[in-house]
Short mmCIF file of C-alpha atoms in Angstrom, two decimals:
data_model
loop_
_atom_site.label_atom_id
_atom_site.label_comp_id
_atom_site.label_asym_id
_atom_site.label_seq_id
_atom_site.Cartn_x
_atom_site.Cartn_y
_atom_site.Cartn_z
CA UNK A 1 7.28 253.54 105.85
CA UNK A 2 9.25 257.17 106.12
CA UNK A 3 8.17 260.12 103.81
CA UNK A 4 11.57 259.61 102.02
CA UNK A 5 10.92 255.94 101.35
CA UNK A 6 7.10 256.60 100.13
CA UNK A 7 8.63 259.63 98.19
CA UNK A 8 10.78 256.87 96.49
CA UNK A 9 8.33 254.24 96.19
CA UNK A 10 6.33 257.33 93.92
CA UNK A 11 9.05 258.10 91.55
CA UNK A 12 9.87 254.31 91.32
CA UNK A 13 6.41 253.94 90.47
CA UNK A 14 6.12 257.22 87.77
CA UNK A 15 9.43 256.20 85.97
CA UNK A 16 8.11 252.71 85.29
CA UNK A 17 4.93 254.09 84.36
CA UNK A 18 6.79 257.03 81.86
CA UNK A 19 8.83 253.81 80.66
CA UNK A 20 5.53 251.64 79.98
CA UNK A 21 4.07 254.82 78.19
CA UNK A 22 7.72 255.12 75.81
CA UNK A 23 8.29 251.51 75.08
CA UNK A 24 4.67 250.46 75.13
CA UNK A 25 4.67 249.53 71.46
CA UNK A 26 7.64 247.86 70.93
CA UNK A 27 7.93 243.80 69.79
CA UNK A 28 8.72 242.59 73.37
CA UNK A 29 7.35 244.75 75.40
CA UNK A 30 3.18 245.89 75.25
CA UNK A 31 2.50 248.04 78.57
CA UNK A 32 1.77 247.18 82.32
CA UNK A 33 -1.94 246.68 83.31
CA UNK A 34 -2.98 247.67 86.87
CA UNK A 35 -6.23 246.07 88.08
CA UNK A 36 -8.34 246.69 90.94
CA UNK A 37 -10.20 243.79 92.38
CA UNK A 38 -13.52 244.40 92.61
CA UNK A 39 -15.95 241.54 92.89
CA UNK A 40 -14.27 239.47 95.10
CA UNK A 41 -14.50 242.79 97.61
CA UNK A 42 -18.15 243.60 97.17
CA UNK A 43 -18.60 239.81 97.41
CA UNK A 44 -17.54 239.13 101.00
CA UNK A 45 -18.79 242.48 102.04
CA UNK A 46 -22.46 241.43 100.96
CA UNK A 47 -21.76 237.28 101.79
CA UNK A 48 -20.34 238.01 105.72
CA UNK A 49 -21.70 241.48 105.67
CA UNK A 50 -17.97 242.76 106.34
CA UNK A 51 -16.99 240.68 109.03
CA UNK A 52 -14.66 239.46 106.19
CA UNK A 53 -13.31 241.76 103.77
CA UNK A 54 -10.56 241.75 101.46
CA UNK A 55 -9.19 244.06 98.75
CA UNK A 56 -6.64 243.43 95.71
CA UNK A 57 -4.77 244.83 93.47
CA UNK A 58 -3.02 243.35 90.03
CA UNK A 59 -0.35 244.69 88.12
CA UNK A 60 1.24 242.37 84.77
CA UNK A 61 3.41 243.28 82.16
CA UNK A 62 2.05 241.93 78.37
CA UNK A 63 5.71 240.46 76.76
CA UNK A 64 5.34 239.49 72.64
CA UNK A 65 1.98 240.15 72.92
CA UNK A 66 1.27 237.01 74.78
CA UNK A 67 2.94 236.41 78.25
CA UNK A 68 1.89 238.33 81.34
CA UNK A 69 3.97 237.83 84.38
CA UNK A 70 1.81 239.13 87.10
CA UNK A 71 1.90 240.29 90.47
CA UNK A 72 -0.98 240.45 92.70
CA UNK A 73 -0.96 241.98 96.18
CA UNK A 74 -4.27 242.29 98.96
CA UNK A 75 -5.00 242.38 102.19
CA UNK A 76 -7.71 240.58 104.35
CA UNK A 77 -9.21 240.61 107.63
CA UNK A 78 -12.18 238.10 108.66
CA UNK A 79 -13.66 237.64 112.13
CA UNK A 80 -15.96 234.54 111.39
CA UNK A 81 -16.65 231.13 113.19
CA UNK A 82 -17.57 227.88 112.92
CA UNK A 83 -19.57 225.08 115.03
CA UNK A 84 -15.87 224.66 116.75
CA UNK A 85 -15.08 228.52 117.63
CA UNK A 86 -14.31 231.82 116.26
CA UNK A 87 -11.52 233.05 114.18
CA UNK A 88 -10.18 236.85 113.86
CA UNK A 89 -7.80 237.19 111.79
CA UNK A 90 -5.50 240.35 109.50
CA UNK A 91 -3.09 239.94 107.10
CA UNK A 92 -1.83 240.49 103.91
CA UNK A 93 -1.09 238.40 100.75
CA UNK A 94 1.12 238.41 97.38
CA UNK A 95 0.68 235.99 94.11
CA UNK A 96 3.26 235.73 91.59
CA UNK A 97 2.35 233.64 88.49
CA UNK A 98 2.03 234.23 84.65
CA UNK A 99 -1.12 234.60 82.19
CA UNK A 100 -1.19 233.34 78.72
CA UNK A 101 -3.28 234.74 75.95
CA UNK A 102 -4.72 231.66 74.21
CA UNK A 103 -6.34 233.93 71.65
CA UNK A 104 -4.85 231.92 68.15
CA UNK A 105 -4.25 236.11 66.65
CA UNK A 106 -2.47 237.08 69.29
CA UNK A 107 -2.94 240.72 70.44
CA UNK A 108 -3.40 243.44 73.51
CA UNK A 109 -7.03 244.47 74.04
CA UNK A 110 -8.88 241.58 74.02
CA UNK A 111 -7.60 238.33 76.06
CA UNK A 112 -8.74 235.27 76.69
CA UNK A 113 -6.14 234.28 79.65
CA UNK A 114 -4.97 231.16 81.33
CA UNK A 115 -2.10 230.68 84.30
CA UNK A 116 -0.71 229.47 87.33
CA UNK A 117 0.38 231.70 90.43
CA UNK A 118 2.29 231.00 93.20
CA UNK A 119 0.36 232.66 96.00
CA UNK A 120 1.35 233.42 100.03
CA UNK A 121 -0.74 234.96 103.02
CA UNK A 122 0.93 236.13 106.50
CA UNK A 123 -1.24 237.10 109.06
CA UNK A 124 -1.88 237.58 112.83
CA UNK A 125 -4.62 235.44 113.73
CA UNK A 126 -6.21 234.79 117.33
CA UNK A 127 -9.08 231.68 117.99
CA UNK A 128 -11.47 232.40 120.87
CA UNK A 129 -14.09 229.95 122.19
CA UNK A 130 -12.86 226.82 121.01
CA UNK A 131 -14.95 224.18 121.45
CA UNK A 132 -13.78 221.34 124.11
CA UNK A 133 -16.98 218.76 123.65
CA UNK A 134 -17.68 216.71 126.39
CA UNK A 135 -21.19 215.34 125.88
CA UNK A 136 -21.72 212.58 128.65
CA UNK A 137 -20.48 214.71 131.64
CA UNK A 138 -21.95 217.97 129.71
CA UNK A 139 -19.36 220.15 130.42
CA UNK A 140 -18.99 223.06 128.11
CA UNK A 141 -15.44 223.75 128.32
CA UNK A 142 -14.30 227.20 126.04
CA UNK A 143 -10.52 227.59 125.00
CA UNK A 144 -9.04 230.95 123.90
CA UNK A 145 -6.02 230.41 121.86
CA UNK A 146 -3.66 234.40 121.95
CA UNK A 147 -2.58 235.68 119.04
CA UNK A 148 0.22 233.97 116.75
CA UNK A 149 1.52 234.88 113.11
CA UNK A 150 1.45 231.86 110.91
CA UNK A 151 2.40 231.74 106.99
CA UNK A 152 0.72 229.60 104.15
CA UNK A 153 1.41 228.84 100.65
CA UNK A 154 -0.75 228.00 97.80
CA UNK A 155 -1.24 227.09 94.49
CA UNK A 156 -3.22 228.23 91.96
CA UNK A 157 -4.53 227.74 88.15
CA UNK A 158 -6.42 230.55 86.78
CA UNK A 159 -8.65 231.36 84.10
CA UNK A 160 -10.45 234.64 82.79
CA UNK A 161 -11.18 237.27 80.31
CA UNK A 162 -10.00 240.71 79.88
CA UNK A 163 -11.76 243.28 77.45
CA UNK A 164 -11.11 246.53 76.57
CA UNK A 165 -13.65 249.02 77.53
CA UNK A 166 -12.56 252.86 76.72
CA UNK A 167 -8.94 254.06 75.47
CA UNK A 168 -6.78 252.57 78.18
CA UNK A 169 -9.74 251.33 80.58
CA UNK A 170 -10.66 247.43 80.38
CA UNK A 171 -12.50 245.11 82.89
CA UNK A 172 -12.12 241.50 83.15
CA UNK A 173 -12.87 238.53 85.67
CA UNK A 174 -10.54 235.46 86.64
CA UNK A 175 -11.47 232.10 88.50
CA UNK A 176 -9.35 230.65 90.16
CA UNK A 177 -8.75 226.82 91.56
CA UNK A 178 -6.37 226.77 94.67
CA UNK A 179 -4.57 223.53 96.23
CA UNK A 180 -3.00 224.51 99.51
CA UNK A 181 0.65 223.62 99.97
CA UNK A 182 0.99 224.40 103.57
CA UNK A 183 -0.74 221.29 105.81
CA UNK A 184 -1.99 221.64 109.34
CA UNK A 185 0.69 220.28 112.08
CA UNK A 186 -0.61 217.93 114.59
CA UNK A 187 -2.40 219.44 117.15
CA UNK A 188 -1.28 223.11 116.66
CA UNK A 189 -4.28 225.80 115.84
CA UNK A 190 -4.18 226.74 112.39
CA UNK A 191 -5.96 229.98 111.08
CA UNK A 192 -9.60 229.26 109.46
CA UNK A 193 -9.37 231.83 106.94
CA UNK A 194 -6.91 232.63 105.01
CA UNK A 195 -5.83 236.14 103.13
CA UNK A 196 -6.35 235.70 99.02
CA UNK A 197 -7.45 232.28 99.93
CA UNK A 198 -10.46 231.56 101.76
CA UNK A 199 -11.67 229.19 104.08
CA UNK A 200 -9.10 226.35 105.13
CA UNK A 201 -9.85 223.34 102.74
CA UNK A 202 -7.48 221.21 100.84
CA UNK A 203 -8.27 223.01 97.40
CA UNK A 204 -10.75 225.88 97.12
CA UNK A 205 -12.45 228.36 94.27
CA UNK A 206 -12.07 231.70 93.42
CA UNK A 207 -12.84 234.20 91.59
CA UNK A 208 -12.15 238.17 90.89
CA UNK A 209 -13.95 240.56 88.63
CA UNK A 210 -11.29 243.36 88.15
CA UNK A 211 -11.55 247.22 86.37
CA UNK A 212 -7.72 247.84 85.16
CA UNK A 213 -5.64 250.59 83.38
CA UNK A 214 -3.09 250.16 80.86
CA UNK A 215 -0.01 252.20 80.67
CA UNK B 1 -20.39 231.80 88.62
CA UNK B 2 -22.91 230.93 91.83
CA UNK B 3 -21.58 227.50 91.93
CA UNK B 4 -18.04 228.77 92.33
CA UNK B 5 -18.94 231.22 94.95
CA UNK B 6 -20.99 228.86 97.05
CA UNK B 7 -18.20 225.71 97.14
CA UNK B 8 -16.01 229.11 98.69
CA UNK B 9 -17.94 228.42 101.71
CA UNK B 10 -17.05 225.70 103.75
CA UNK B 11 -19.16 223.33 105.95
CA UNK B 12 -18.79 224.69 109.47
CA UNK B 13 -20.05 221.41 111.70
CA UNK B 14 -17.43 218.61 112.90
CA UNK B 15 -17.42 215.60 110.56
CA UNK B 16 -15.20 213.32 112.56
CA UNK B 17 -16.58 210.67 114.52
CA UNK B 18 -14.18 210.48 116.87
CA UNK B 19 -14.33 209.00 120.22
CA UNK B 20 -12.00 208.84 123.12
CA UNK B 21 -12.75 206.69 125.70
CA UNK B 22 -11.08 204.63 128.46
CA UNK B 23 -11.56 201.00 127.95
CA UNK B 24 -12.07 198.67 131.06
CA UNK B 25 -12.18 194.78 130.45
CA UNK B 26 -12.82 192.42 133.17
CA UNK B 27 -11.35 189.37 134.58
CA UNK B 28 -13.62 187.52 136.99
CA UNK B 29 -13.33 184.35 138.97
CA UNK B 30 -15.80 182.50 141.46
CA UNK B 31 -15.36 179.81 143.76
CA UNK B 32 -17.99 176.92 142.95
CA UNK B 33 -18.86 173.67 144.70
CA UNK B 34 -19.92 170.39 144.25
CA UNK B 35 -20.53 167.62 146.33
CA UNK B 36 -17.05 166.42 146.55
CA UNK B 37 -14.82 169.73 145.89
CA UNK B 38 -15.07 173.36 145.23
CA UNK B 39 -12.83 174.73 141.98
CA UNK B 40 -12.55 178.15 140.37
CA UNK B 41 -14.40 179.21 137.55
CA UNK B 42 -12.41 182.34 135.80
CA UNK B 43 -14.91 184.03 133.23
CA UNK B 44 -14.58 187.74 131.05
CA UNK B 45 -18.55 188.51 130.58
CA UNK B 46 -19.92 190.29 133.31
CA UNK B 47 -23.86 188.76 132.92
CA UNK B 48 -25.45 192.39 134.19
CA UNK B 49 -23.52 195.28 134.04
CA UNK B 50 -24.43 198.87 134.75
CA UNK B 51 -22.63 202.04 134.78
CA UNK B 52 -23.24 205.99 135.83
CA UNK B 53 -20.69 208.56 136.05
CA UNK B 54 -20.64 209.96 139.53
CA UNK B 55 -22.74 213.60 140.04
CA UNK B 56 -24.00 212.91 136.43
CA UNK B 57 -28.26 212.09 136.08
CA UNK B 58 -27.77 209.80 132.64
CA UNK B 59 -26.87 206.44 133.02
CA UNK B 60 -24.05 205.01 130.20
CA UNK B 61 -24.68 201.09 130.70
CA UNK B 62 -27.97 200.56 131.76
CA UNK B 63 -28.30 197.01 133.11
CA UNK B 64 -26.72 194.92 130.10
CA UNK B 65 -26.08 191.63 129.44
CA UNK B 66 -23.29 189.48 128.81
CA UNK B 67 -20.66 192.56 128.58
CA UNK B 68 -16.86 191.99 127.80
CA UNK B 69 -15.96 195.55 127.68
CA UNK B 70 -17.11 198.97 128.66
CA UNK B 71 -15.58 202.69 126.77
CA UNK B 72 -15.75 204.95 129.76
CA UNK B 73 -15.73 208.75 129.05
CA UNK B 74 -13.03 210.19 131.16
CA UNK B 75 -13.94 213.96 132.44
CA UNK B 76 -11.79 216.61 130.66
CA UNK B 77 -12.67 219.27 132.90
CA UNK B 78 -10.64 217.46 135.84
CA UNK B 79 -8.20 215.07 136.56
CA UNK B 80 -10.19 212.39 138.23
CA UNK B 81 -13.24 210.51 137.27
CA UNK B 82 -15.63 208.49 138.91
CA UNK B 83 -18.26 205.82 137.97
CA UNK B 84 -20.45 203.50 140.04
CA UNK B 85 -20.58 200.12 138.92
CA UNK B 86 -22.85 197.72 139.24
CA UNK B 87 -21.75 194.20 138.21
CA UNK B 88 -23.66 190.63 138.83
CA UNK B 89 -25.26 192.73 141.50
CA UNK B 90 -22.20 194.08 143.98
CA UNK B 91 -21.73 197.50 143.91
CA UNK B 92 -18.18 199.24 143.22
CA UNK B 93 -17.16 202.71 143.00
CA UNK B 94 -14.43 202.61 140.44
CA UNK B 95 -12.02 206.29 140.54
CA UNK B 96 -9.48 206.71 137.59
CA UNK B 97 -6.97 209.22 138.48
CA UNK B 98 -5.37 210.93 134.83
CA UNK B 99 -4.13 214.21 133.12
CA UNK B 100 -5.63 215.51 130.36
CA UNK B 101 -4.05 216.83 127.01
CA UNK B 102 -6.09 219.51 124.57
CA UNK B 103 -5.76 218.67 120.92
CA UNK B 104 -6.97 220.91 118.43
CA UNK B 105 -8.66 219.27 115.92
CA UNK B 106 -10.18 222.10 113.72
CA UNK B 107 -12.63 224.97 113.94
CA UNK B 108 -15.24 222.91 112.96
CA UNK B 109 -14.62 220.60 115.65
CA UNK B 110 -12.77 222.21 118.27
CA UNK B 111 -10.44 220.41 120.88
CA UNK B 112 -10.61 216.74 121.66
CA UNK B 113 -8.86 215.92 124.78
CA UNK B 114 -6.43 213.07 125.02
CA UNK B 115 -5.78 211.42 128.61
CA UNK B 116 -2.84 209.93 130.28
CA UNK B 117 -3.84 207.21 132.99
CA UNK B 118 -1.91 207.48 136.85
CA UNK B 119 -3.99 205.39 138.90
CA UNK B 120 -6.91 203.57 139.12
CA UNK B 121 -8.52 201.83 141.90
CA UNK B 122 -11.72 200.79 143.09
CA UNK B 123 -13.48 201.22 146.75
CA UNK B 124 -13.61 197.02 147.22
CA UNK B 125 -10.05 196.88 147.36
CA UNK B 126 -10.36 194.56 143.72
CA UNK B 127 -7.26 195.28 141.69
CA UNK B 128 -8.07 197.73 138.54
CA UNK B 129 -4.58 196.85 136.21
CA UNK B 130 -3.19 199.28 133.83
CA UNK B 131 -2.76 197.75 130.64
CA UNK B 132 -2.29 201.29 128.30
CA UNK B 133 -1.95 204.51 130.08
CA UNK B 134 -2.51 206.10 127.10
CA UNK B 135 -6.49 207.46 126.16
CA UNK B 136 -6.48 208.74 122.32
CA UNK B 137 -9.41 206.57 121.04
CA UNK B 138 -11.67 203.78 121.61
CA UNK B 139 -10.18 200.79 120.36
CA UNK B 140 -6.98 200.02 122.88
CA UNK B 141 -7.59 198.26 126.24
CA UNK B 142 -7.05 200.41 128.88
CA UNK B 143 -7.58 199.00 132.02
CA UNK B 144 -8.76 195.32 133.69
CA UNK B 145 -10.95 195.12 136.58
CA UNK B 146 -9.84 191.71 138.27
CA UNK B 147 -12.76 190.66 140.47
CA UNK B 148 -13.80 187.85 142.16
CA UNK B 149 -17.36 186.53 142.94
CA UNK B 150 -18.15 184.17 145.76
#
């Protein structure tokens, strides 16, 4: 990114922020919440002590005091193996989705939330030592596949809490059930973990404890 | 909370029982007598049977009985495989000539390796047919050893 782009991508990011602050009141429109992910970070830094990590932010929009169409963006990188080889892997990810507030009085501090995103991860991804088993002539045959860039898509339905904590401050925690879309190819080497999703399996569990701001 | 975080971790060993193996079948035919004429006796068992891969200490039939079929591991390391075969007592040194294909399976399992089939042959000069080039499991014939006993 240039210095004039990032100088843009500021302002872009002030003016909706001065806008949020304005309009935050009105019928439609209730502010924009930014989240930081937190426990899913300190999580795999403790679980794989850092050999995966991955970070997250969230920013939705609270419409009628009910609807939050939400954006989530992250990045991951994981170096971990299995009894078949070893996977190293970076890349980022996006969800798109919306939150409801299920609370019956409807209202902006408190939420109980439930949704569905739409989620992708693109990454570079390398396998080394892949396992070639051969157990009656006992050769130990090791492939290396070199680095490709492969792209998956998910699904996801989410559930969580948000609370308010101090003036514009509030913490909250989502999990998340994920079905993958994207299926393995015959033959070709698919990545073993994947960015804002996890391990390869059919369907997999998440789940995020975020601290947010609301403009 | 602990139950969600723990099904996030996958089971990393293989789970799929999956064998590939070349699969030799036998046709066999001996000459016997009587008093007043001699006819041929075709038969598929082999009645002792046993089988070691060539530079290899473990044996992978060790004198059985009554044997219709063998799965024979082909090497994936290089292109031609060996056994030594001992059937009804004659010895046979039985070389299977074949490519070999990586598949990647997953990263629990690894690669199996598939096997295509060029020639096969044996040292007696016995024909060794080619019924299915092809080496992706255990359950198609792959090749007939036509012998014949005296």
């Amino acid at each position: 990114m240039t210095k004039r782009n990032a100088i843009l991508c500021v302002f872009a990011i002030l003016t909706i922020f001065s806008y949020a602050r304005e309009y935050g009141d009105s019928a439609i429109y209730q502010g924009i919440n930014v989240k930081l992910d937190l426990g899913n970070t300190v999580y795999e830094l403790a679980r794989s002590k850092a050999k995966i990590q991955s970070y997250e932010v969230a920013v939705n929009v609270m419409l009628k005091r009910r609807f939050l169409p939400t954006l989530e963006l992250g990045f991951a990188t994981a170096q971990t193996s299995a009894a078949g080889g070893k996977h190293i892997g970076t890349g980022g990810f996006g969800r798109v989705g919306l939150d409801i507030s299920t609370l019956k009085k409807a209202g902006t501090e408190s939420l109980l939330l439930v949704g569905v995103r739409l989620g992708t991860a693109v990454q570079g991804y390398e396998l080394q030592d892949v396992r070639i088993w051969d157990t009656y002539w006992q050769t130990n045959t090791l492939k290396s596949y070199p680095t490709s860039v492969k792209a998956d898509v998910w699904g996801e339905v989410v559930a969580g809490l948000q609370v308010k904590i101090y003036k514009g401050f509030h913490m909250g925690w989502f999990f998340r059930f994920k079905a993958m879309f994207t299926r393995q190819t015959n033959d070709k080497p698919v990545p073993y973990y994947i960015p804002g999703y996890g391990y390869r399996q059919d369907t997999n569990f998440g789940f995020n404890y975020y601290i947010g701001y609301k403009f | 909370m602990t139950v969600g975080l723990c099904s996030c971790t996958p089971d990393t060993e293989c789970r799929i029982e999956e064998n590939v193996n070349c699969i030799l079948t036998f046709d066999c035919d001996s000459i016997r007598a009587t008093e007043d004429t001699t006819f041929v006796v075709k038969f598929d068992q082999i009645d002792s049977l046993t089988i070691k891969g060539m530079d290899v200490d473990s044996v992978l039939y060790d004198n059985e009985k009554s044997v219709s079929s063998v799965a024979l591991p082909l090497r994936s390391d290089i292109n031609s495989t060996k056994y030594n075969l001992v059937l009804n007592g004659h010895q046979y040194l039985l070389t299977i000539n074949h490519q070999n294909e990586e598949h990647f399976i997953s990263m629990e399992c690894g690669c199996f390796v598939y096997h295509q089939i060029d020639t096969a042959y044996t040292n007696s000069g016995d024909t060794v047919e080619i019924i299915n080039t092809s080496v992706e499991n255990s359950e198609q014939i792959n090749l007939k050893l036509h012998l014949h006993f005296d």
